[in-house]
Amino acid sequence: MQPSPAFTIEIQRFIAWRVAVVGLAVLALVALSAWAIAAKGNPFVLVLSAVLALGVAVATVTLMRSAVPVRLLWDGRDWTLTRGGPPAVGSGHTGRLAAMLDLGTWLLLRWVENSAGVHRRHAWIPVGRRGLEAQWHSLRCAVYCARPSHDGSADSAR
Protein backbone atom coordinates (compact mmCIF):
# COMPACT_ATOMS: atom_id res chain seq x y z
CA MET A 1 0.00 0.00 0.00
CA GLN A 2 1.35 3.42 -0.96
CA PRO A 3 1.49 6.29 1.54
CA SER A 4 -1.02 9.08 1.07
CA PRO A 5 0.27 12.33 -0.51
CA ALA A 6 1.17 15.26 1.76
CA PHE A 7 -1.53 17.77 2.71
CA THR A 8 -2.61 20.19 5.45
CA ILE A 9 -6.00 20.40 7.12
CA GLU A 10 -7.37 22.94 9.59
CA ILE A 11 -9.96 21.67 12.04
CA GLN A 12 -12.10 24.35 13.66
CA ARG A 13 -15.69 23.12 14.07
CA PHE A 14 -16.54 21.20 17.22
CA ILE A 15 -20.29 21.63 17.72
CA ALA A 16 -21.14 17.90 17.63
CA TRP A 17 -18.25 17.14 20.01
CA ARG A 18 -19.37 19.74 22.55
CA VAL A 19 -23.00 18.61 22.39
CA ALA A 20 -21.97 14.97 22.91
CA VAL A 21 -19.65 15.78 25.84
CA VAL A 22 -22.24 17.94 27.61
CA GLY A 23 -24.97 15.35 26.95
CA LEU A 24 -22.90 12.51 28.42
CA ALA A 25 -21.94 14.65 31.42
CA VAL A 26 -25.58 15.48 32.12
CA LEU A 27 -26.56 11.81 31.86
CA ALA A 28 -23.74 10.81 34.21
CA LEU A 29 -24.72 13.46 36.77
CA VAL A 30 -28.39 12.41 36.60
CA ALA A 31 -27.39 8.77 37.17
CA LEU A 32 -25.16 9.75 40.12
CA SER A 33 -27.95 11.86 41.61
CA ALA A 34 -30.45 9.01 41.27
CA TRP A 35 -27.97 6.65 42.93
CA ALA A 36 -27.41 9.07 45.82
CA ILE A 37 -31.16 9.55 46.30
CA ALA A 38 -31.77 5.79 46.22
CA ALA A 39 -29.10 5.29 48.91
CA LYS A 40 -31.38 7.02 51.46
CA GLY A 41 -28.66 8.82 53.35
CA ASN A 42 -25.92 6.17 53.26
CA PRO A 43 -22.82 8.34 53.91
CA PHE A 44 -20.49 6.11 51.86
CA VAL A 45 -22.70 6.35 48.77
CA LEU A 46 -23.16 10.11 49.22
CA VAL A 47 -19.41 10.74 49.45
CA LEU A 48 -18.63 8.38 46.58
CA SER A 49 -21.28 9.97 44.34
CA ALA A 50 -19.91 13.45 45.16
CA VAL A 51 -16.37 12.34 44.27
CA LEU A 52 -17.59 10.75 41.03
CA ALA A 53 -19.57 13.91 40.18
CA LEU A 54 -16.40 15.93 40.65
CA GLY A 55 -14.61 13.49 38.34
CA VAL A 56 -17.33 13.94 35.71
CA ALA A 57 -16.94 17.74 35.96
CA VAL A 58 -13.15 17.54 35.56
CA ALA A 59 -13.46 15.12 32.60
CA THR A 60 -16.03 17.40 30.96
CA VAL A 61 -13.78 20.45 31.26
CA THR A 62 -10.81 18.46 29.94
CA LEU A 63 -12.74 17.13 26.96
CA MET A 64 -14.16 20.56 26.16
CA ARG A 65 -10.63 22.02 26.18
CA SER A 66 -9.56 19.48 23.56
CA ALA A 67 -11.89 21.17 21.08
CA VAL A 68 -9.60 24.04 20.04
CA PRO A 69 -8.62 24.83 16.44
CA VAL A 70 -5.73 22.68 15.23
CA ARG A 71 -3.76 22.35 12.05
CA LEU A 72 -2.56 18.92 10.96
CA LEU A 73 0.16 18.56 8.36
CA TRP A 74 0.73 15.13 6.83
CA ASP A 75 4.15 14.90 5.17
CA GLY A 76 3.83 11.30 3.99
CA ARG A 77 5.53 9.88 7.08
CA ASP A 78 4.41 11.80 10.18
CA TRP A 79 1.72 14.21 11.32
CA THR A 80 2.69 17.66 12.57
CA LEU A 81 0.22 19.21 15.01
CA THR A 82 -0.04 22.94 15.72
CA ARG A 83 -2.73 24.63 17.78
CA GLY A 84 -4.28 28.02 17.16
CA GLY A 85 -3.22 30.20 14.24
CA PRO A 86 -0.80 29.59 11.40
CA PRO A 87 2.35 27.79 12.51
CA ALA A 88 5.75 29.40 12.42
CA VAL A 89 8.38 27.58 10.41
CA GLY A 90 9.68 24.68 12.47
CA SER A 91 6.92 24.97 15.09
CA GLY A 92 4.62 22.11 15.94
CA HIS A 93 5.43 18.59 16.96
CA THR A 94 5.57 15.45 14.83
CA GLY A 95 3.72 12.35 15.81
CA ARG A 96 1.40 9.52 14.85
CA LEU A 97 -2.33 9.89 14.29
CA ALA A 98 -4.86 7.07 14.65
CA ALA A 99 -8.62 6.86 14.43
CA MET A 100 -10.04 5.80 17.79
CA LEU A 101 -13.70 6.14 16.78
CA ASP A 102 -14.99 6.22 13.20
CA LEU A 103 -18.66 6.99 12.64
CA GLY A 104 -18.37 7.62 8.90
CA THR A 105 -18.93 11.37 8.89
CA TRP A 106 -17.24 11.90 12.25
CA LEU A 107 -13.86 10.78 13.59
CA LEU A 108 -12.22 10.89 16.99
CA LEU A 109 -8.49 10.96 16.35
CA ARG A 110 -5.64 10.49 18.82
CA TRP A 111 -2.31 12.13 18.05
CA VAL A 112 0.79 11.01 20.00
CA GLU A 113 4.16 12.73 19.72
CA ASN A 114 7.07 10.72 18.29
CA SER A 115 9.46 11.50 21.16
CA ALA A 116 10.53 8.58 23.32
CA GLY A 117 10.28 10.40 26.66
CA VAL A 118 7.85 9.77 29.46
CA HIS A 119 6.17 13.14 28.90
CA ARG A 120 5.14 12.67 25.29
CA ARG A 121 2.51 15.11 24.12
CA HIS A 122 -0.83 13.72 23.00
CA ALA A 123 -4.10 15.18 21.80
CA TRP A 124 -7.65 14.00 21.15
CA ILE A 125 -9.01 15.61 17.99
CA PRO A 126 -12.72 15.39 17.15
CA VAL A 127 -13.31 15.88 13.41
CA GLY A 128 -16.59 16.17 11.55
CA ARG A 129 -16.99 16.05 7.79
CA ARG A 130 -19.14 19.18 7.75
CA GLY A 131 -17.06 22.09 6.49
CA LEU A 132 -14.23 19.76 5.41
CA GLU A 133 -15.94 18.03 2.50
CA ALA A 134 -13.16 18.87 0.01
CA GLN A 135 -10.45 17.41 2.29
CA TRP A 136 -12.42 14.62 3.99
CA HIS A 137 -11.32 11.84 1.63
CA SER A 138 -7.66 12.91 1.81
CA LEU A 139 -7.81 12.98 5.62
CA ARG A 140 -9.33 9.51 5.85
CA CYS A 141 -6.80 8.12 3.35
CA ALA A 142 -3.88 9.61 5.29
CA VAL A 143 -5.20 8.38 8.65
CA TYR A 144 -5.69 4.82 7.43
CA CYS A 145 -2.78 4.53 4.96
CA ALA A 146 0.35 2.48 5.44
CA ARG A 147 3.12 4.70 6.80
CA PRO A 148 6.72 4.30 5.77
CA SER A 149 8.85 3.33 8.74
CA HIS A 150 12.12 5.06 9.44
CA ASP A 151 13.99 2.22 7.69
CA GLY A 152 12.00 2.76 4.47
CA SER A 153 9.58 -0.19 4.63
CA ALA A 154 5.83 0.30 5.04
CA ASP A 155 4.26 0.06 8.50
CA SER A 156 0.66 -0.82 9.11
CA ALA A 157 -1.73 2.06 9.83
CA ARG A 158 -1.36 1.44 13.56
CSV table of N, CA and C in Angstrom, one decimal:
chain,number,residue,atom,x,y,z
A,1,MET,N,0.8,-1.2,0.0
A,1,MET,CA,0.0,0.0,0.0
A,1,MET,C,0.9,1.2,0.0
A,2,GLN,N,0.6,2.2,-0.8
A,2,GLN,CA,1.3,3.4,-1.0
A,2,GLN,C,0.9,4.4,0.1
A,3,PRO,N,1.9,5.2,0.6
A,3,PRO,CA,1.5,6.3,1.5
A,3,PRO,C,0.7,7.4,0.8
A,4,SER,N,-0.2,8.0,1.6
A,4,SER,CA,-1.0,9.1,1.1
A,4,SER,C,-0.2,10.3,0.8
A,5,PRO,N,-0.5,11.1,-0.2
A,5,PRO,CA,0.3,12.3,-0.5
A,5,PRO,C,0.1,13.3,0.6
A,6,ALA,N,1.1,14.2,0.7
A,6,ALA,CA,1.2,15.3,1.8
A,6,ALA,C,0.0,16.2,1.6
A,7,PHE,N,-0.5,16.7,2.7
A,7,PHE,CA,-1.5,17.8,2.7
A,7,PHE,C,-1.7,18.4,4.1
A,8,THR,N,-2.4,19.5,4.2
A,8,THR,CA,-2.6,20.2,5.5
A,8,THR,C,-4.1,20.4,5.6
A,9,ILE,N,-4.6,20.2,6.8
A,9,ILE,CA,-6.0,20.4,7.1
A,9,ILE,C,-6.1,21.2,8.4
A,10,GLU,N,-7.1,22.2,8.4
A,10,GLU,CA,-7.4,22.9,9.6
A,10,GLU,C,-8.7,22.5,10.1
A,11,ILE,N,-8.7,22.2,11.4
A,11,ILE,CA,-10.0,21.7,12.0
A,11,ILE,C,-10.4,22.7,13.1
A,12,GLN,N,-11.6,23.3,12.8
A,12,GLN,CA,-12.1,24.4,13.7
A,12,GLN,C,-13.5,24.2,14.2
A,13,ARG,N,-14.3,23.3,13.7
A,13,ARG,CA,-15.7,23.1,14.1
A,13,ARG,C,-15.9,22.0,15.0
A,14,PHE,N,-16.4,22.2,16.2
A,14,PHE,CA,-16.5,21.2,17.2
A,14,PHE,C,-17.9,21.1,17.9
A,15,ILE,N,-19.0,21.6,17.1
A,15,ILE,CA,-20.3,21.6,17.7
A,15,ILE,C,-20.8,20.3,18.2
A,16,ALA,N,-20.7,19.2,17.3
A,16,ALA,CA,-21.1,17.9,17.6
A,16,ALA,C,-20.4,17.3,18.8
A,17,TRP,N,-19.1,17.6,18.9
A,17,TRP,CA,-18.2,17.1,20.0
A,17,TRP,C,-18.7,17.8,21.3
A,18,ARG,N,-18.9,19.1,21.3
A,18,ARG,CA,-19.4,19.7,22.5
A,18,ARG,C,-20.7,19.3,23.0
A,19,VAL,N,-21.7,19.1,22.1
A,19,VAL,CA,-23.0,18.6,22.4
A,19,VAL,C,-22.9,17.2,23.0
A,20,ALA,N,-22.1,16.3,22.4
A,20,ALA,CA,-22.0,15.0,22.9
A,20,ALA,C,-21.3,15.0,24.3
A,21,VAL,N,-20.3,15.7,24.5
A,21,VAL,CA,-19.7,15.8,25.8
A,21,VAL,C,-20.6,16.3,26.9
A,22,VAL,N,-21.3,17.4,26.6
A,22,VAL,CA,-22.2,17.9,27.6
A,22,VAL,C,-23.4,17.0,27.9
A,23,GLY,N,-23.9,16.3,26.8
A,23,GLY,CA,-25.0,15.3,26.9
A,23,GLY,C,-24.6,14.2,27.8
A,24,LEU,N,-23.4,13.6,27.6
A,24,LEU,CA,-22.9,12.5,28.4
A,24,LEU,C,-22.7,12.9,29.9
A,25,ALA,N,-22.2,14.2,30.1
A,25,ALA,CA,-21.9,14.7,31.4
A,25,ALA,C,-23.3,14.8,32.2
A,26,VAL,N,-24.3,15.3,31.5
A,26,VAL,CA,-25.6,15.5,32.1
A,26,VAL,C,-26.2,14.1,32.5
A,27,LEU,N,-26.1,13.2,31.6
A,27,LEU,CA,-26.6,11.8,31.9
A,27,LEU,C,-25.8,11.2,33.0
A,28,ALA,N,-24.5,11.4,33.1
A,28,ALA,CA,-23.7,10.8,34.2
A,28,ALA,C,-24.1,11.5,35.5
A,29,LEU,N,-24.3,12.8,35.5
A,29,LEU,CA,-24.7,13.5,36.8
A,29,LEU,C,-26.1,13.1,37.2
A,30,VAL,N,-27.0,12.9,36.3
A,30,VAL,CA,-28.4,12.4,36.6
A,30,VAL,C,-28.3,11.0,37.2
A,31,ALA,N,-27.5,10.1,36.6
A,31,ALA,CA,-27.4,8.8,37.2
A,31,ALA,C,-26.8,8.8,38.6
A,32,LEU,N,-25.8,9.6,38.8
A,32,LEU,CA,-25.2,9.7,40.1
A,32,LEU,C,-26.2,10.3,41.1
A,33,SER,N,-26.9,11.3,40.7
A,33,SER,CA,-28.0,11.9,41.6
A,33,SER,C,-29.0,10.8,42.0
A,34,ALA,N,-29.5,10.1,41.0
A,34,ALA,CA,-30.5,9.0,41.3
A,34,ALA,C,-29.9,8.0,42.2
A,35,TRP,N,-28.6,7.6,42.1
A,35,TRP,CA,-28.0,6.7,42.9
A,35,TRP,C,-27.9,7.2,44.4
A,36,ALA,N,-27.5,8.5,44.5
A,36,ALA,CA,-27.4,9.1,45.8
A,36,ALA,C,-28.8,9.2,46.5
A,37,ILE,N,-29.8,9.5,45.7
A,37,ILE,CA,-31.2,9.6,46.3
A,37,ILE,C,-31.6,8.2,46.7
A,38,ALA,N,-31.4,7.2,45.9
A,38,ALA,CA,-31.8,5.8,46.2
A,38,ALA,C,-31.0,5.2,47.4
A,39,ALA,N,-29.9,5.8,47.8
A,39,ALA,CA,-29.1,5.3,48.9
A,39,ALA,C,-29.7,5.7,50.2
A,40,LYS,N,-30.6,6.6,50.3
A,40,LYS,CA,-31.4,7.0,51.5
A,40,LYS,C,-30.5,7.4,52.6
A,41,GLY,N,-29.5,8.3,52.3
A,41,GLY,CA,-28.7,8.8,53.4
A,41,GLY,C,-27.4,8.0,53.7
A,42,ASN,N,-27.1,7.0,53.0
A,42,ASN,CA,-25.9,6.2,53.3
A,42,ASN,C,-24.7,7.1,53.0
A,43,PRO,N,-23.9,7.4,54.1
A,43,PRO,CA,-22.8,8.3,53.9
A,43,PRO,C,-21.8,7.9,52.9
A,44,PHE,N,-21.5,6.6,52.8
A,44,PHE,CA,-20.5,6.1,51.9
A,44,PHE,C,-20.9,6.4,50.4
A,45,VAL,N,-22.2,6.1,50.1
A,45,VAL,CA,-22.7,6.3,48.8
A,45,VAL,C,-22.7,7.8,48.5
A,46,LEU,N,-23.1,8.7,49.4
A,46,LEU,CA,-23.2,10.1,49.2
A,46,LEU,C,-21.8,10.7,48.9
A,47,VAL,N,-20.8,10.3,49.7
A,47,VAL,CA,-19.4,10.7,49.5
A,47,VAL,C,-18.9,10.2,48.1
A,48,LEU,N,-19.1,8.9,47.8
A,48,LEU,CA,-18.6,8.4,46.6
A,48,LEU,C,-19.3,9.0,45.4
A,49,SER,N,-20.6,9.3,45.5
A,49,SER,CA,-21.3,10.0,44.3
A,49,SER,C,-20.8,11.4,44.2
A,50,ALA,N,-20.5,12.1,45.3
A,50,ALA,CA,-19.9,13.5,45.2
A,50,ALA,C,-18.5,13.4,44.5
A,51,VAL,N,-17.7,12.5,44.9
A,51,VAL,CA,-16.4,12.3,44.3
A,51,VAL,C,-16.5,12.0,42.8
A,52,LEU,N,-17.4,11.1,42.4
A,52,LEU,CA,-17.6,10.7,41.0
A,52,LEU,C,-18.2,11.9,40.2
A,53,ALA,N,-19.0,12.7,40.9
A,53,ALA,CA,-19.6,13.9,40.2
A,53,ALA,C,-18.5,14.9,39.9
A,54,LEU,N,-17.6,15.1,40.9
A,54,LEU,CA,-16.4,15.9,40.6
A,54,LEU,C,-15.5,15.4,39.5
A,55,GLY,N,-15.4,14.1,39.4
A,55,GLY,CA,-14.6,13.5,38.3
A,55,GLY,C,-15.3,13.7,37.0
A,56,VAL,N,-16.6,13.7,36.9
A,56,VAL,CA,-17.3,13.9,35.7
A,56,VAL,C,-17.1,15.4,35.3
A,57,ALA,N,-17.1,16.3,36.3
A,57,ALA,CA,-16.9,17.7,36.0
A,57,ALA,C,-15.5,18.0,35.4
A,58,VAL,N,-14.5,17.4,36.0
A,58,VAL,CA,-13.2,17.5,35.6
A,58,VAL,C,-13.0,16.9,34.2
A,59,ALA,N,-13.5,15.8,33.9
A,59,ALA,CA,-13.5,15.1,32.6
A,59,ALA,C,-14.2,16.0,31.5
A,60,THR,N,-15.3,16.6,31.9
A,60,THR,CA,-16.0,17.4,31.0
A,60,THR,C,-15.2,18.6,30.6
A,61,VAL,N,-14.6,19.3,31.6
A,61,VAL,CA,-13.8,20.5,31.3
A,61,VAL,C,-12.6,20.1,30.4
A,62,THR,N,-12.0,18.9,30.7
A,62,THR,CA,-10.8,18.5,29.9
A,62,THR,C,-11.2,18.2,28.5
A,63,LEU,N,-12.3,17.5,28.3
A,63,LEU,CA,-12.7,17.1,27.0
A,63,LEU,C,-13.2,18.4,26.2
A,64,MET,N,-13.8,19.3,26.8
A,64,MET,CA,-14.2,20.6,26.2
A,64,MET,C,-12.9,21.4,25.7
A,65,ARG,N,-11.9,21.3,26.5
A,65,ARG,CA,-10.6,22.0,26.2
A,65,ARG,C,-9.9,21.4,25.0
A,66,SER,N,-10.2,20.1,24.7
A,66,SER,CA,-9.6,19.5,23.6
A,66,SER,C,-10.1,20.0,22.2
A,67,ALA,N,-11.2,20.7,22.3
A,67,ALA,CA,-11.9,21.2,21.1
A,67,ALA,C,-11.4,22.6,20.8
A,68,VAL,N,-10.2,22.7,20.5
A,68,VAL,CA,-9.6,24.0,20.0
A,68,VAL,C,-9.1,23.9,18.6
A,69,PRO,N,-9.1,25.0,17.8
A,69,PRO,CA,-8.6,24.8,16.4
A,69,PRO,C,-7.2,24.2,16.4
A,70,VAL,N,-7.0,23.3,15.5
A,70,VAL,CA,-5.7,22.7,15.2
A,70,VAL,C,-5.5,22.6,13.7
A,71,ARG,N,-4.2,22.6,13.4
A,71,ARG,CA,-3.8,22.4,12.0
A,71,ARG,C,-2.9,21.1,12.0
A,72,LEU,N,-3.3,20.2,11.1
A,72,LEU,CA,-2.6,18.9,11.0
A,72,LEU,C,-1.9,18.9,9.6
A,73,LEU,N,-0.6,18.6,9.6
A,73,LEU,CA,0.2,18.6,8.4
A,73,LEU,C,0.7,17.1,8.2
A,74,TRP,N,0.3,16.5,7.1
A,74,TRP,CA,0.7,15.1,6.8
A,74,TRP,C,1.8,15.3,5.8
A,75,ASP,N,3.0,14.8,6.1
A,75,ASP,CA,4.1,14.9,5.2
A,75,ASP,C,4.5,13.6,4.4
A,76,GLY,N,3.6,12.6,4.6
A,76,GLY,CA,3.8,11.3,4.0
A,76,GLY,C,4.4,10.3,4.9
A,77,ARG,N,5.0,10.8,6.1
A,77,ARG,CA,5.5,9.9,7.1
A,77,ARG,C,5.0,10.1,8.5
A,78,ASP,N,4.9,11.4,8.8
A,78,ASP,CA,4.4,11.8,10.2
A,78,ASP,C,3.4,12.9,10.1
A,79,TRP,N,2.7,13.1,11.2
A,79,TRP,CA,1.7,14.2,11.3
A,79,TRP,C,2.4,15.3,12.2
A,80,THR,N,2.2,16.5,11.8
A,80,THR,CA,2.7,17.7,12.6
A,80,THR,C,1.4,18.4,13.1
A,81,LEU,N,1.4,18.6,14.4
A,81,LEU,CA,0.2,19.2,15.0
A,81,LEU,C,0.6,20.6,15.5
A,82,THR,N,-0.2,21.6,15.1
A,82,THR,CA,0.0,22.9,15.7
A,82,THR,C,-1.4,23.4,16.2
A,83,ARG,N,-1.5,24.1,17.2
A,83,ARG,CA,-2.7,24.6,17.8
A,83,ARG,C,-2.8,26.1,17.5
A,84,GLY,N,-4.1,26.6,17.4
A,84,GLY,CA,-4.3,28.0,17.2
A,84,GLY,C,-4.1,28.4,15.7
A,85,GLY,N,-3.4,29.6,15.6
A,85,GLY,CA,-3.2,30.2,14.2
A,85,GLY,C,-2.2,29.5,13.4
A,86,PRO,N,-1.8,30.2,12.3
A,86,PRO,CA,-0.8,29.6,11.4
A,86,PRO,C,0.5,29.3,12.1
A,87,PRO,N,1.1,28.1,11.8
A,87,PRO,CA,2.4,27.8,12.5
A,87,PRO,C,3.5,28.6,12.0
A,88,ALA,N,4.5,28.8,12.8
A,88,ALA,CA,5.7,29.4,12.4
A,88,ALA,C,6.6,28.3,11.8
A,89,VAL,N,7.5,28.6,11.0
A,89,VAL,CA,8.4,27.6,10.4
A,89,VAL,C,9.1,26.8,11.5
A,90,GLY,N,9.0,25.5,11.5
A,90,GLY,CA,9.7,24.7,12.5
A,90,GLY,C,8.9,24.5,13.8
A,91,SER,N,7.7,25.2,13.9
A,91,SER,CA,6.9,25.0,15.1
A,91,SER,C,6.1,23.7,14.9
A,92,GLY,N,5.4,23.3,16.0
A,92,GLY,CA,4.6,22.1,15.9
A,92,GLY,C,5.5,20.9,16.3
A,93,HIS,N,4.8,19.8,16.5
A,93,HIS,CA,5.4,18.6,17.0
A,93,HIS,C,5.0,17.5,16.0
A,94,THR,N,5.9,16.6,15.7
A,94,THR,CA,5.6,15.4,14.8
A,94,THR,C,5.1,14.3,15.7
A,95,GLY,N,4.2,13.5,15.1
A,95,GLY,CA,3.7,12.3,15.8
A,95,GLY,C,2.9,11.4,14.9
A,96,ARG,N,2.2,10.5,15.5
A,96,ARG,CA,1.4,9.5,14.9
A,96,ARG,C,-0.1,9.9,15.1
A,97,LEU,N,-0.9,9.6,14.2
A,97,LEU,CA,-2.3,9.9,14.3
A,97,LEU,C,-3.1,8.6,14.0
A,98,ALA,N,-4.1,8.3,14.8
A,98,ALA,CA,-4.9,7.1,14.6
A,98,ALA,C,-6.3,7.4,14.9
A,99,ALA,N,-7.2,6.7,14.2
A,99,ALA,CA,-8.6,6.9,14.4
A,99,ALA,C,-9.0,6.0,15.6
A,100,MET,N,-9.6,6.6,16.6
A,100,MET,CA,-10.0,5.8,17.8
A,100,MET,C,-11.5,5.5,17.7
A,101,LEU,N,-12.3,6.3,17.0
A,101,LEU,CA,-13.7,6.1,16.8
A,101,LEU,C,-14.0,6.7,15.4
A,102,ASP,N,-14.6,5.8,14.6
A,102,ASP,CA,-15.0,6.2,13.2
A,102,ASP,C,-16.5,6.0,13.0
A,103,LEU,N,-17.2,7.1,12.9
A,103,LEU,CA,-18.7,7.0,12.6
A,103,LEU,C,-19.0,7.4,11.2
A,104,GLY,N,-18.1,7.3,10.3
A,104,GLY,CA,-18.4,7.6,8.9
A,104,GLY,C,-18.2,9.1,8.6
A,105,THR,N,-19.1,9.9,9.1
A,105,THR,CA,-18.9,11.4,8.9
A,105,THR,C,-18.3,12.1,10.1
A,106,TRP,N,-17.8,11.3,11.1
A,106,TRP,CA,-17.2,11.9,12.3
A,106,TRP,C,-16.1,11.0,12.7
A,107,LEU,N,-15.0,11.5,13.1
A,107,LEU,CA,-13.9,10.8,13.6
A,107,LEU,C,-13.4,11.3,14.9
A,108,LEU,N,-13.0,10.5,15.8
A,108,LEU,CA,-12.2,10.9,17.0
A,108,LEU,C,-10.8,10.4,16.8
A,109,LEU,N,-9.9,11.3,16.6
A,109,LEU,CA,-8.5,11.0,16.4
A,109,LEU,C,-7.6,11.1,17.6
A,110,ARG,N,-6.6,10.3,17.7
A,110,ARG,CA,-5.6,10.5,18.8
A,110,ARG,C,-4.3,10.7,18.2
A,111,TRP,N,-3.6,11.8,18.5
A,111,TRP,CA,-2.3,12.1,18.0
A,111,TRP,C,-1.4,11.9,19.2
A,112,VAL,N,-0.2,11.2,19.0
A,112,VAL,CA,0.8,11.0,20.0
A,112,VAL,C,2.1,11.4,19.4
A,113,GLU,N,2.9,12.2,20.2
A,113,GLU,CA,4.2,12.7,19.7
A,113,GLU,C,5.1,11.6,19.5
A,114,ASN,N,6.1,11.7,18.6
A,114,ASN,CA,7.1,10.7,18.3
A,114,ASN,C,8.2,10.6,19.3
A,115,SER,N,8.4,11.6,20.2
A,115,SER,CA,9.5,11.5,21.2
A,115,SER,C,9.3,10.3,22.0
A,116,ALA,N,10.5,9.8,22.5
A,116,ALA,CA,10.5,8.6,23.3
A,116,ALA,C,10.4,8.8,24.8
A,117,GLY,N,10.3,10.1,25.2
A,117,GLY,CA,10.3,10.4,26.7
A,117,GLY,C,9.0,10.0,27.3
A,118,VAL,N,9.0,10.1,28.6
A,118,VAL,CA,7.8,9.8,29.5
A,118,VAL,C,6.7,10.8,29.3
A,119,HIS,N,7.1,12.0,29.0
A,119,HIS,CA,6.2,13.1,28.9
A,119,HIS,C,5.9,13.5,27.4
A,120,ARG,N,5.5,12.4,26.7
A,120,ARG,CA,5.1,12.7,25.3
A,120,ARG,C,3.8,13.4,25.2
A,121,ARG,N,3.8,14.4,24.3
A,121,ARG,CA,2.5,15.1,24.1
A,121,ARG,C,1.5,14.2,23.4
A,122,HIS,N,0.2,14.4,23.7
A,122,HIS,CA,-0.8,13.7,23.0
A,122,HIS,C,-2.0,14.7,22.9
A,123,ALA,N,-2.9,14.4,22.0
A,123,ALA,CA,-4.1,15.2,21.8
A,123,ALA,C,-5.2,14.3,21.2
A,124,TRP,N,-6.4,14.6,21.7
A,124,TRP,CA,-7.6,14.0,21.2
A,124,TRP,C,-8.2,15.0,20.2
A,125,ILE,N,-8.5,14.7,19.0
A,125,ILE,CA,-9.0,15.6,18.0
A,125,ILE,C,-10.3,15.1,17.4
A,126,PRO,N,-11.4,15.7,17.8
A,126,PRO,CA,-12.7,15.4,17.1
A,126,PRO,C,-12.8,16.1,15.8
A,127,VAL,N,-13.2,15.3,14.8
A,127,VAL,CA,-13.3,15.9,13.4
A,127,VAL,C,-14.6,15.5,12.8
A,128,GLY,N,-15.4,16.4,12.3
A,128,GLY,CA,-16.6,16.2,11.6
A,128,GLY,C,-16.4,16.5,10.1
A,129,ARG,N,-17.1,15.8,9.2
A,129,ARG,CA,-17.0,16.0,7.8
A,129,ARG,C,-17.5,17.4,7.4
A,130,ARG,N,-18.5,17.9,8.1
A,130,ARG,CA,-19.1,19.2,7.8
A,130,ARG,C,-18.1,20.3,7.8
A,131,GLY,N,-18.0,21.0,6.6
A,131,GLY,CA,-17.1,22.1,6.5
A,131,GLY,C,-15.7,21.6,6.0
A,132,LEU,N,-15.5,20.3,5.9
A,132,LEU,CA,-14.2,19.8,5.4
A,132,LEU,C,-14.4,18.8,4.2
A,133,GLU,N,-15.6,19.0,3.5
A,133,GLU,CA,-15.9,18.0,2.5
A,133,GLU,C,-14.8,17.9,1.5
A,134,ALA,N,-14.2,18.9,1.0
A,134,ALA,CA,-13.2,18.9,0.0
A,134,ALA,C,-11.9,18.1,0.5
A,135,GLN,N,-11.7,18.1,1.8
A,135,GLN,CA,-10.5,17.4,2.3
A,135,GLN,C,-10.8,16.1,3.0
A,136,TRP,N,-12.0,15.8,3.2
A,136,TRP,CA,-12.4,14.6,4.0
A,136,TRP,C,-11.8,13.3,3.5
A,137,HIS,N,-11.9,13.1,2.2
A,137,HIS,CA,-11.3,11.8,1.6
A,137,HIS,C,-9.8,11.8,1.8
A,138,SER,N,-9.1,12.9,1.6
A,138,SER,CA,-7.7,12.9,1.8
A,138,SER,C,-7.3,12.6,3.3
A,139,LEU,N,-8.1,13.2,4.2
A,139,LEU,CA,-7.8,13.0,5.6
A,139,LEU,C,-8.0,11.5,6.0
A,140,ARG,N,-9.1,10.9,5.5
A,140,ARG,CA,-9.3,9.5,5.8
A,140,ARG,C,-8.3,8.6,5.2
A,141,CYS,N,-7.9,8.9,4.0
A,141,CYS,CA,-6.8,8.1,3.4
A,141,CYS,C,-5.5,8.2,4.1
A,142,ALA,N,-5.1,9.4,4.6
A,142,ALA,CA,-3.9,9.6,5.3
A,142,ALA,C,-3.9,9.0,6.7
A,143,VAL,N,-5.1,9.0,7.3
A,143,VAL,CA,-5.2,8.4,8.6
A,143,VAL,C,-5.1,6.9,8.6
A,144,TYR,N,-5.7,6.3,7.5
A,144,TYR,CA,-5.7,4.8,7.4
A,144,TYR,C,-4.6,4.2,6.5
A,145,CYS,N,-3.8,5.1,5.9
A,145,CYS,CA,-2.8,4.5,5.0
A,145,CYS,C,-1.6,3.9,5.7
A,146,ALA,N,-0.9,3.1,4.9
A,146,ALA,CA,0.4,2.5,5.4
A,146,ALA,C,1.4,3.6,5.5
A,147,ARG,N,2.1,3.7,6.6
A,147,ARG,CA,3.1,4.7,6.8
A,147,ARG,C,4.5,4.1,6.6
A,148,PRO,N,5.4,4.8,5.9
A,148,PRO,CA,6.7,4.3,5.8
A,148,PRO,C,7.4,4.4,7.1
A,149,SER,N,8.1,3.3,7.5
A,149,SER,CA,8.9,3.3,8.7
A,149,SER,C,10.1,4.1,8.5
A,150,HIS,N,10.9,4.3,9.6
A,150,HIS,CA,12.1,5.1,9.4
A,150,HIS,C,13.2,4.3,8.7
A,151,ASP,N,13.0,3.0,8.5
A,151,ASP,CA,14.0,2.2,7.7
A,151,ASP,C,13.6,2.1,6.2
A,152,GLY,N,12.4,2.7,5.9
A,152,GLY,CA,12.0,2.8,4.5
A,152,GLY,C,10.9,1.8,4.1
A,153,SER,N,10.7,0.7,4.9
A,153,SER,CA,9.6,-0.2,4.6
A,153,SER,C,8.3,0.4,5.1
A,154,ALA,N,7.2,-0.2,4.7
A,154,ALA,CA,5.8,0.3,5.0
A,154,ALA,C,5.4,-0.3,6.3
A,155,ASP,N,4.9,0.5,7.3
A,155,ASP,CA,4.3,0.1,8.5
A,155,ASP,C,2.8,-0.1,8.2
A,156,SER,N,2.1,-0.8,9.2
A,156,SER,CA,0.7,-0.8,9.1
A,156,SER,C,0.1,0.5,9.6
A,157,ALA,N,-1.1,0.8,9.4
A,157,ALA,CA,-1.7,2.1,9.8
A,157,ALA,C,-1.7,2.3,11.3
A,158,ARG,N,-1.4,1.3,12.1
A,158,ARG,CA,-1.4,1.4,13.6
A,158,ARG,C,0.1,1.6,13.9
